[in-house]
Amino acid sequence: MSALVRAEGVHKHYGRNHVLKGIDLSLEEGQVMCLVGPSGSGKSTFLRCVNHLEAINRGRLWVDGELIGYRQSAEALHELGDKEVCRQRERIGMVFQSFNLFPHYTALENVALGPSLVKKESRAAATAHAEELLRRVGLGDKLHSYPARLSGGQQQRVAIARALAMRPRLMLFDEPTSALDPELVGEVLDVMRGLAGDGMTMIVVTHEMAFAREVGDTLVFMDDGVIVESGDPREVLARPRHQRTQAFLSKVL
């Protein structure tokens, strides 16, 4: 296997706030990495750096062998233009806490829109693929429903289908169940389990430790902008080595 995602010495500042302090990690193709840690530890910021929603201040990030957000000339880095960054993002799907669906479009139209506009797929091809994806996430009976008629869990599954419609190599999930009522969490996690089973490479920021234990190949515990501990999720959750990891897990397990 080859590393699909590689981070070397990634730093991110917001003014004087040093949010990421030298992140080094790699993720092999077909694997699932779960990022856990307290609020403000830098997990979501790192995720947003992976697809250049946030520009890093130092270090390097590669996805599928391509430097993300920059091109290198001699010893200097030059930030890519919007068009080039958008091209890179086509291979990186992202699902946020909030669903961000277009309220005036049906589920089917929400999912088909990206391939039609960005990839210039025909309307018929984009719609057929969107229908296939919605059935895959268990919403074959909601194709023509508007977001307001869908539960939070259903809307999040539409959002996952929308990200998959761009045929990404990598999926990023930023606490995808945190905005859901507890009884709706399972249906979204089931879809994510299915994606993992199909071999989708995924980075998941989550507080769902049972999901991390069951599905994750690697668990990364972050605190104060650094990686404190990482390893096999079952090992880290059962026998955390670092005192900070132990303290965090004692509150969430």
PDB file of C-alpha atoms in Angstrom:
ATOM      1  CA  MET A   1       0.000   0.000   0.000  1.00  0.00           C
ATOM      2  CA  SER A   2       1.052   3.604  -0.580  1.00  0.00           C
ATOM      3  CA  ALA A   3       0.288   6.661   1.539  1.00  0.00           C
ATOM      4  CA  LEU A   4      -2.675   8.522   0.107  1.00  0.00           C
ATOM      5  CA  VAL A   5      -2.345  11.320   2.690  1.00  0.00           C
ATOM      6  CA  ARG A   6       0.936  12.572   4.108  1.00  0.00           C
ATOM      7  CA  ALA A   7       1.524  15.521   6.446  1.00  0.00           C
ATOM      8  CA  GLU A   8       4.996  16.762   7.369  1.00  0.00           C
ATOM      9  CA  GLY A   9       5.553  19.454   9.968  1.00  0.00           C
ATOM     10  CA  VAL A  10       2.174  21.131   9.445  1.00  0.00           C
ATOM     11  CA  HIS A  11       1.715  24.391  11.356  1.00  0.00           C
ATOM     12  CA  LYS A  12      -1.312  26.679  11.402  1.00  0.00           C
ATOM     13  CA  HIS A  13      -1.642  30.066  13.106  1.00  0.00           C
ATOM     14  CA  TYR A  14      -4.604  32.354  13.561  1.00  0.00           C
ATOM     15  CA  GLY A  15      -2.816  35.527  14.512  1.00  0.00           C
ATOM     16  CA  ARG A  16      -0.995  34.714  17.749  1.00  0.00           C
ATOM     17  CA  ASN A  17      -3.003  31.529  18.265  1.00  0.00           C
ATOM     18  CA  HIS A  18      -0.780  28.599  17.270  1.00  0.00           C
ATOM     19  CA  VAL A  19      -3.394  25.953  16.452  1.00  0.00           C
ATOM     20  CA  LEU A  20      -1.306  23.229  14.775  1.00  0.00           C
ATOM     21  CA  LYS A  21       2.248  22.766  16.034  1.00  0.00           C
ATOM     22  CA  GLY A  22       3.998  20.436  13.641  1.00  0.00           C
ATOM     23  CA  ILE A  23       1.632  17.632  12.617  1.00  0.00           C
ATOM     24  CA  ASP A  24       3.268  14.555  11.065  1.00  0.00           C
ATOM     25  CA  LEU A  25       1.108  11.660   9.925  1.00  0.00           C
ATOM     26  CA  SER A  26       0.336   9.422   6.976  1.00  0.00           C
ATOM     27  CA  LEU A  27      -2.670   7.403   5.904  1.00  0.00           C
ATOM     28  CA  GLU A  28      -2.550   4.463   3.562  1.00  0.00           C
ATOM     29  CA  GLU A  29      -5.037   4.052   0.754  1.00  0.00           C
ATOM     30  CA  GLY A  30      -8.176   2.216   1.883  1.00  0.00           C
ATOM     31  CA  GLN A  31      -7.644   2.904   5.574  1.00  0.00           C
ATOM     32  CA  VAL A  32      -9.690   4.851   8.131  1.00  0.00           C
ATOM     33  CA  MET A  33      -8.051   7.307  10.526  1.00  0.00           C
ATOM     34  CA  CYS A  34     -10.050   8.644  13.485  1.00  0.00           C
ATOM     35  CA  LEU A  35      -8.964  11.927  15.079  1.00  0.00           C
ATOM     36  CA  VAL A  36     -10.069  12.388  18.688  1.00  0.00           C
ATOM     37  CA  GLY A  37      -9.343  14.896  21.401  1.00  0.00           C
ATOM     38  CA  PRO A  38     -10.832  17.783  23.359  1.00  0.00           C
ATOM     39  CA  SER A  39     -12.430  20.797  21.726  1.00  0.00           C
ATOM     40  CA  GLY A  40      -9.820  23.251  20.511  1.00  0.00           C
ATOM     41  CA  SER A  41      -7.130  20.629  20.042  1.00  0.00           C
ATOM     42  CA  GLY A  42      -6.787  21.312  16.293  1.00  0.00           C
ATOM     43  CA  LYS A  43      -8.602  18.287  14.858  1.00  0.00           C
ATOM     44  CA  SER A  44     -11.067  20.152  12.650  1.00  0.00           C
ATOM     45  CA  THR A  45      -8.450  22.707  11.639  1.00  0.00           C
ATOM     46  CA  PHE A  46      -6.182  19.935  10.415  1.00  0.00           C
ATOM     47  CA  LEU A  47      -9.041  18.395   8.462  1.00  0.00           C
ATOM     48  CA  ARG A  48      -9.737  21.742   6.773  1.00  0.00           C
ATOM     49  CA  CYS A  49      -6.061  22.071   5.890  1.00  0.00           C
ATOM     50  CA  VAL A  50      -6.129  18.727   4.070  1.00  0.00           C
ATOM     51  CA  ASN A  51      -8.365  20.185   1.349  1.00  0.00           C
ATOM     52  CA  HIS A  52      -6.963  23.725   1.673  1.00  0.00           C
ATOM     53  CA  LEU A  53     -10.056  25.279   3.166  1.00  0.00           C
ATOM     54  CA  GLU A  54      -7.408  26.616   5.519  1.00  0.00           C
ATOM     55  CA  ALA A  55      -3.931  27.515   4.244  1.00  0.00           C
ATOM     56  CA  ILE A  56      -1.095  26.115   6.328  1.00  0.00           C
ATOM     57  CA  ASN A  57       1.672  28.429   7.540  1.00  0.00           C
ATOM     58  CA  ARG A  58       4.488  25.893   7.492  1.00  0.00           C
ATOM     59  CA  GLY A  59       5.023  22.295   6.445  1.00  0.00           C
ATOM     60  CA  ARG A  60       3.671  20.185   3.600  1.00  0.00           C
ATOM     61  CA  LEU A  61       0.487  18.225   2.886  1.00  0.00           C
ATOM     62  CA  TRP A  62       0.164  15.709   0.074  1.00  0.00           C
ATOM     63  CA  VAL A  63      -2.919  13.850  -1.154  1.00  0.00           C
ATOM     64  CA  ASP A  64      -2.422  11.131  -3.744  1.00  0.00           C
ATOM     65  CA  GLY A  65       1.153  12.311  -4.257  1.00  0.00           C
ATOM     66  CA  GLU A  66       0.166  15.901  -5.049  1.00  0.00           C
ATOM     67  CA  LEU A  67       1.147  18.852  -2.868  1.00  0.00           C
ATOM     68  CA  ILE A  68      -2.107  20.408  -1.657  1.00  0.00           C
ATOM     69  CA  GLY A  69      -2.694  24.134  -2.067  1.00  0.00           C
ATOM     70  CA  TYR A  70       0.790  24.963  -3.294  1.00  0.00           C
ATOM     71  CA  ARG A  71       3.365  24.350  -5.968  1.00  0.00           C
ATOM     72  CA  GLN A  72       7.027  24.232  -5.160  1.00  0.00           C
ATOM     73  CA  SER A  73       9.569  26.201  -7.173  1.00  0.00           C
ATOM     74  CA  ALA A  74      13.161  25.691  -6.101  1.00  0.00           C
ATOM     75  CA  GLU A  75      13.042  26.363  -2.334  1.00  0.00           C
ATOM     76  CA  ALA A  76       9.876  28.483  -2.371  1.00  0.00           C
ATOM     77  CA  LEU A  77       6.197  27.571  -2.067  1.00  0.00           C
ATOM     78  CA  HIS A  78       3.609  29.420  -4.132  1.00  0.00           C
ATOM     79  CA  GLU A  79      -0.081  29.182  -3.247  1.00  0.00           C
ATOM     80  CA  LEU A  80      -2.248  27.846  -6.049  1.00  0.00           C
ATOM     81  CA  GLY A  81      -5.038  29.867  -7.603  1.00  0.00           C
ATOM     82  CA  ASP A  82      -8.692  29.139  -6.910  1.00  0.00           C
ATOM     83  CA  LYS A  83      -9.165  27.128 -10.091  1.00  0.00           C
ATOM     84  CA  GLU A  84      -6.255  24.809  -9.317  1.00  0.00           C
ATOM     85  CA  VAL A  85      -7.350  24.369  -5.689  1.00  0.00           C
ATOM     86  CA  CYS A  86     -10.885  23.505  -6.835  1.00  0.00           C
ATOM     87  CA  ARG A  87      -9.424  20.867  -9.144  1.00  0.00           C
ATOM     88  CA  GLN A  88      -7.590  19.301  -6.207  1.00  0.00           C
ATOM     89  CA  ARG A  89     -10.725  19.361  -4.063  1.00  0.00           C
ATOM     90  CA  GLU A  90     -12.637  17.304  -6.619  1.00  0.00           C
ATOM     91  CA  ARG A  91     -10.761  14.258  -5.279  1.00  0.00           C
ATOM     92  CA  ILE A  92     -11.436  15.109  -1.626  1.00  0.00           C
ATOM     93  CA  GLY A  93     -14.994  14.807  -0.327  1.00  0.00           C
ATOM     94  CA  MET A  94     -15.885  16.561   2.915  1.00  0.00           C
ATOM     95  CA  VAL A  95     -18.863  16.181   5.233  1.00  0.00           C
ATOM     96  CA  PHE A  96     -19.381  18.837   7.911  1.00  0.00           C
ATOM     97  CA  GLN A  97     -21.313  18.937  11.179  1.00  0.00           C
ATOM     98  CA  SER A  98     -24.031  20.982   9.493  1.00  0.00           C
ATOM     99  CA  PHE A  99     -25.580  19.547   6.364  1.00  0.00           C
ATOM    100  CA  ASN A 100     -25.451  22.677   4.153  1.00  0.00           C
ATOM    101  CA  LEU A 101     -28.000  21.342   1.681  1.00  0.00           C
ATOM    102  CA  PHE A 102     -29.719  23.694  -0.749  1.00  0.00           C
ATOM    103  CA  PRO A 103     -33.230  24.005   0.712  1.00  0.00           C
ATOM    104  CA  HIS A 104     -34.890  24.690  -2.640  1.00  0.00           C
ATOM    105  CA  TYR A 105     -33.466  21.532  -4.252  1.00  0.00           C
ATOM    106  CA  THR A 106     -34.646  17.965  -3.692  1.00  0.00           C
ATOM    107  CA  ALA A 107     -32.284  15.328  -2.306  1.00  0.00           C
ATOM    108  CA  LEU A 108     -31.693  14.087  -5.853  1.00  0.00           C
ATOM    109  CA  GLU A 109     -30.982  17.580  -7.154  1.00  0.00           C
ATOM    110  CA  ASN A 110     -28.609  18.344  -4.260  1.00  0.00           C
ATOM    111  CA  VAL A 111     -26.529  15.257  -5.050  1.00  0.00           C
ATOM    112  CA  ALA A 112     -26.530  15.697  -8.840  1.00  0.00           C
ATOM    113  CA  LEU A 113     -25.622  19.382  -8.800  1.00  0.00           C
ATOM    114  CA  GLY A 114     -21.850  19.112  -8.234  1.00  0.00           C
ATOM    115  CA  PRO A 115     -21.094  16.641 -11.041  1.00  0.00           C
ATOM    116  CA  SER A 116     -23.248  18.680 -13.424  1.00  0.00           C
ATOM    117  CA  LEU A 117     -21.630  22.022 -12.624  1.00  0.00           C
ATOM    118  CA  VAL A 118     -18.052  21.047 -11.822  1.00  0.00           C
ATOM    119  CA  LYS A 119     -17.414  17.888 -13.817  1.00  0.00           C
ATOM    120  CA  LYS A 120     -19.747  18.917 -16.658  1.00  0.00           C
ATOM    121  CA  GLU A 121     -21.509  15.566 -16.596  1.00  0.00           C
ATOM    122  CA  SER A 122     -24.722  15.349 -18.563  1.00  0.00           C
ATOM    123  CA  ARG A 123     -27.848  15.896 -16.544  1.00  0.00           C
ATOM    124  CA  ALA A 124     -28.976  12.335 -17.237  1.00  0.00           C
ATOM    125  CA  ALA A 125     -25.658  10.802 -16.111  1.00  0.00           C
ATOM    126  CA  ALA A 126     -25.414  12.979 -12.990  1.00  0.00           C
ATOM    127  CA  THR A 127     -29.002  12.210 -12.025  1.00  0.00           C
ATOM    128  CA  ALA A 128     -28.578   8.461 -12.532  1.00  0.00           C
ATOM    129  CA  HIS A 129     -25.432   8.426 -10.393  1.00  0.00           C
ATOM    130  CA  ALA A 130     -27.125  10.570  -7.724  1.00  0.00           C
ATOM    131  CA  GLU A 131     -30.048   8.166  -7.560  1.00  0.00           C
ATOM    132  CA  GLU A 132     -27.658   5.234  -7.192  1.00  0.00           C
ATOM    133  CA  LEU A 133     -25.835   6.969  -4.335  1.00  0.00           C
ATOM    134  CA  LEU A 134     -29.012   7.912  -2.494  1.00  0.00           C
ATOM    135  CA  ARG A 135     -30.159   4.311  -2.659  1.00  0.00           C
ATOM    136  CA  ARG A 136     -26.742   3.276  -1.370  1.00  0.00           C
ATOM    137  CA  VAL A 137     -27.189   5.467   1.735  1.00  0.00           C
ATOM    138  CA  GLY A 138     -30.692   4.130   2.295  1.00  0.00           C
ATOM    139  CA  LEU A 139     -32.686   7.035   0.860  1.00  0.00           C
ATOM    140  CA  GLY A 140     -34.115   5.517  -2.293  1.00  0.00           C
ATOM    141  CA  ASP A 141     -37.589   6.525  -1.133  1.00  0.00           C
ATOM    142  CA  LYS A 142     -36.583  10.162  -0.515  1.00  0.00           C
ATOM    143  CA  LEU A 143     -35.233  11.134  -3.935  1.00  0.00           C
ATOM    144  CA  HIS A 144     -37.719  13.930  -4.458  1.00  0.00           C
ATOM    145  CA  SER A 145     -37.973  15.127  -0.869  1.00  0.00           C
ATOM    146  CA  TYR A 146     -36.770  18.595   0.080  1.00  0.00           C
ATOM    147  CA  PRO A 147     -34.385  18.995   3.042  1.00  0.00           C
ATOM    148  CA  ALA A 148     -37.096  20.476   5.250  1.00  0.00           C
ATOM    149  CA  ARG A 149     -38.995  17.175   4.925  1.00  0.00           C
ATOM    150  CA  LEU A 150     -35.992  15.095   6.017  1.00  0.00           C
ATOM    151  CA  SER A 151     -34.714  14.280   9.491  1.00  0.00           C
ATOM    152  CA  GLY A 152     -31.247  15.400  10.525  1.00  0.00           C
ATOM    153  CA  GLY A 153     -29.873  11.910   9.949  1.00  0.00           C
ATOM    154  CA  GLN A 154     -31.436  11.773   6.501  1.00  0.00           C
ATOM    155  CA  GLN A 155     -30.027  15.183   5.607  1.00  0.00           C
ATOM    156  CA  GLN A 156     -26.567  14.091   6.688  1.00  0.00           C
ATOM    157  CA  ARG A 157     -26.847  10.979   4.532  1.00  0.00           C
ATOM    158  CA  VAL A 158     -27.784  13.211   1.581  1.00  0.00           C
ATOM    159  CA  ALA A 159     -24.677  15.282   2.361  1.00  0.00           C
ATOM    160  CA  ILE A 160     -22.548  12.110   2.299  1.00  0.00           C
ATOM    161  CA  ALA A 161     -24.071  11.085  -1.026  1.00  0.00           C
ATOM    162  CA  ARG A 162     -23.385  14.577  -2.375  1.00  0.00           C
ATOM    163  CA  ALA A 163     -19.703  14.295  -1.428  1.00  0.00           C
ATOM    164  CA  LEU A 164     -19.486  10.821  -2.979  1.00  0.00           C
ATOM    165  CA  ALA A 165     -21.039  12.092  -6.216  1.00  0.00           C
ATOM    166  CA  MET A 166     -17.722  13.759  -7.089  1.00  0.00           C
ATOM    167  CA  ARG A 167     -16.039  10.318  -7.002  1.00  0.00           C
ATOM    168  CA  PRO A 168     -13.406  11.330  -4.408  1.00  0.00           C
ATOM    169  CA  ARG A 169     -10.285   9.364  -3.536  1.00  0.00           C
ATOM    170  CA  LEU A 170     -10.487  10.583   0.076  1.00  0.00           C
ATOM    171  CA  MET A 171     -13.408  11.387   2.383  1.00  0.00           C
ATOM    172  CA  LEU A 172     -13.107  13.805   5.307  1.00  0.00           C
ATOM    173  CA  PHE A 173     -15.735  13.774   8.075  1.00  0.00           C
ATOM    174  CA  ASP A 174     -15.791  16.617  10.609  1.00  0.00           C
ATOM    175  CA  GLU A 175     -17.851  15.320  13.552  1.00  0.00           C
ATOM    176  CA  PRO A 176     -20.662  14.254  11.196  1.00  0.00           C
ATOM    177  CA  THR A 177     -22.980  13.088  13.998  1.00  0.00           C
ATOM    178  CA  SER A 178     -22.463  15.868  16.551  1.00  0.00           C
ATOM    179  CA  ALA A 179     -25.490  17.888  15.388  1.00  0.00           C
ATOM    180  CA  LEU A 180     -27.834  14.884  15.398  1.00  0.00           C
ATOM    181  CA  ASP A 181     -30.295  13.652  17.979  1.00  0.00           C
ATOM    182  CA  PRO A 182     -28.897  10.489  19.619  1.00  0.00           C
ATOM    183  CA  GLU A 183     -31.413   8.172  17.939  1.00  0.00           C
ATOM    184  CA  LEU A 184     -30.278   9.379  14.479  1.00  0.00           C
ATOM    185  CA  VAL A 185     -26.543   8.885  14.988  1.00  0.00           C
ATOM    186  CA  GLY A 186     -26.589   5.164  14.167  1.00  0.00           C
ATOM    187  CA  GLU A 187     -27.980   5.550  10.653  1.00  0.00           C
ATOM    188  CA  VAL A 188     -25.150   7.907   9.677  1.00  0.00           C
ATOM    189  CA  LEU A 189     -22.470   5.712  11.267  1.00  0.00           C
ATOM    190  CA  ASP A 190     -23.898   2.703   9.400  1.00  0.00           C
ATOM    191  CA  VAL A 191     -23.330   4.522   6.090  1.00  0.00           C
ATOM    192  CA  MET A 192     -19.766   5.332   7.128  1.00  0.00           C
ATOM    193  CA  ARG A 193     -19.165   1.704   8.100  1.00  0.00           C
ATOM    194  CA  GLY A 194     -20.334   0.711   4.638  1.00  0.00           C
ATOM    195  CA  LEU A 195     -17.925   3.143   3.002  1.00  0.00           C
ATOM    196  CA  ALA A 196     -15.052   1.784   5.081  1.00  0.00           C
ATOM    197  CA  GLY A 197     -16.045  -1.748   4.102  1.00  0.00           C
ATOM    198  CA  ASP A 198     -15.962  -0.710   0.452  1.00  0.00           C
ATOM    199  CA  GLY A 199     -12.374   0.497   0.856  1.00  0.00           C
ATOM    200  CA  MET A 200     -12.895   4.262   0.956  1.00  0.00           C
ATOM    201  CA  THR A 201      -9.960   6.129   2.510  1.00  0.00           C
ATOM    202  CA  MET A 202     -11.350   8.263   5.334  1.00  0.00           C
ATOM    203  CA  ILE A 203     -10.231  10.735   8.006  1.00  0.00           C
ATOM    204  CA  VAL A 204     -12.912  11.115  10.655  1.00  0.00           C
ATOM    205  CA  VAL A 205     -12.988  13.671  13.451  1.00  0.00           C
ATOM    206  CA  THR A 206     -15.294  12.040  15.961  1.00  0.00           C
ATOM    207  CA  HIS A 207     -16.313  11.545  19.573  1.00  0.00           C
ATOM    208  CA  GLU A 208     -17.869   8.168  18.720  1.00  0.00           C
ATOM    209  CA  MET A 209     -15.293   5.912  20.370  1.00  0.00           C
ATOM    210  CA  ALA A 210     -17.160   2.704  19.595  1.00  0.00           C
ATOM    211  CA  PHE A 211     -17.058   3.606  15.897  1.00  0.00           C
ATOM    212  CA  ALA A 212     -13.330   4.384  16.132  1.00  0.00           C
ATOM    213  CA  ARG A 213     -12.688   1.052  17.848  1.00  0.00           C
ATOM    214  CA  GLU A 214     -14.727  -0.923  15.327  1.00  0.00           C
ATOM    215  CA  VAL A 215     -13.911   0.788  12.033  1.00  0.00           C
ATOM    216  CA  GLY A 216     -10.673   2.721  12.481  1.00  0.00           C
ATOM    217  CA  ASP A 217      -7.295   1.454  11.361  1.00  0.00           C
ATOM    218  CA  THR A 218      -5.526   4.250  13.247  1.00  0.00           C
ATOM    219  CA  LEU A 219      -6.624   6.402  16.162  1.00  0.00           C
ATOM    220  CA  VAL A 220      -4.865   9.743  16.627  1.00  0.00           C
ATOM    221  CA  PHE A 221      -5.299  11.624  19.907  1.00  0.00           C
ATOM    222  CA  MET A 222      -4.613  15.353  19.559  1.00  0.00           C
ATOM    223  CA  ASP A 223      -4.318  17.990  22.270  1.00  0.00           C
ATOM    224  CA  ASP A 224      -3.173  21.599  22.101  1.00  0.00           C
ATOM    225  CA  GLY A 225      -2.176  21.348  18.444  1.00  0.00           C
ATOM    226  CA  VAL A 226       0.042  18.280  18.668  1.00  0.00           C
ATOM    227  CA  ILE A 227      -0.359  14.528  18.240  1.00  0.00           C
ATOM    228  CA  VAL A 228      -0.041  13.114  21.733  1.00  0.00           C
ATOM    229  CA  GLU A 229      -0.553   9.444  20.881  1.00  0.00           C
ATOM    230  CA  SER A 230      -1.516   7.303  17.901  1.00  0.00           C
ATOM    231  CA  GLY A 231      -1.864   3.649  17.078  1.00  0.00           C
ATOM    232  CA  ASP A 232      -4.328   0.822  16.668  1.00  0.00           C
ATOM    233  CA  PRO A 233      -7.656   2.110  18.050  1.00  0.00           C
ATOM    234  CA  ARG A 234      -8.292  -0.987  20.141  1.00  0.00           C
ATOM    235  CA  GLU A 235      -4.848  -0.724  21.723  1.00  0.00           C
ATOM    236  CA  VAL A 236      -4.989   3.024  22.355  1.00  0.00           C
ATOM    237  CA  LEU A 237      -8.496   2.878  23.830  1.00  0.00           C
ATOM    238  CA  ALA A 238      -7.742  -0.106  26.027  1.00  0.00           C
ATOM    239  CA  ARG A 239      -4.211   0.809  27.116  1.00  0.00           C
ATOM    240  CA  PRO A 240      -3.406   4.484  26.478  1.00  0.00           C
ATOM    241  CA  ARG A 241       0.253   5.185  27.195  1.00  0.00           C
ATOM    242  CA  HIS A 242       0.212   8.947  27.699  1.00  0.00           C
ATOM    243  CA  GLN A 243      -1.251  10.483  30.849  1.00  0.00           C
ATOM    244  CA  ARG A 244      -3.130  13.126  28.837  1.00  0.00           C
ATOM    245  CA  THR A 245      -4.752  10.429  26.709  1.00  0.00           C
ATOM    246  CA  GLN A 246      -5.723   8.503  29.832  1.00  0.00           C
ATOM    247  CA  ALA A 247      -7.351  11.583  31.350  1.00  0.00           C
ATOM    248  CA  PHE A 248      -9.334  12.340  28.179  1.00  0.00           C
ATOM    249  CA  LEU A 249     -10.537   8.777  27.663  1.00  0.00           C
ATOM    250  CA  SER A 250     -11.589   8.460  31.304  1.00  0.00           C
ATOM    251  CA  LYS A 251     -14.164  11.182  30.616  1.00  0.00           C
ATOM    252  CA  VAL A 252     -15.541   9.896  27.291  1.00  0.00           C
ATOM    253  CA  LEU A 253     -15.519   6.105  27.638  1.00  0.00           C
TER     254      LEU A 253
END
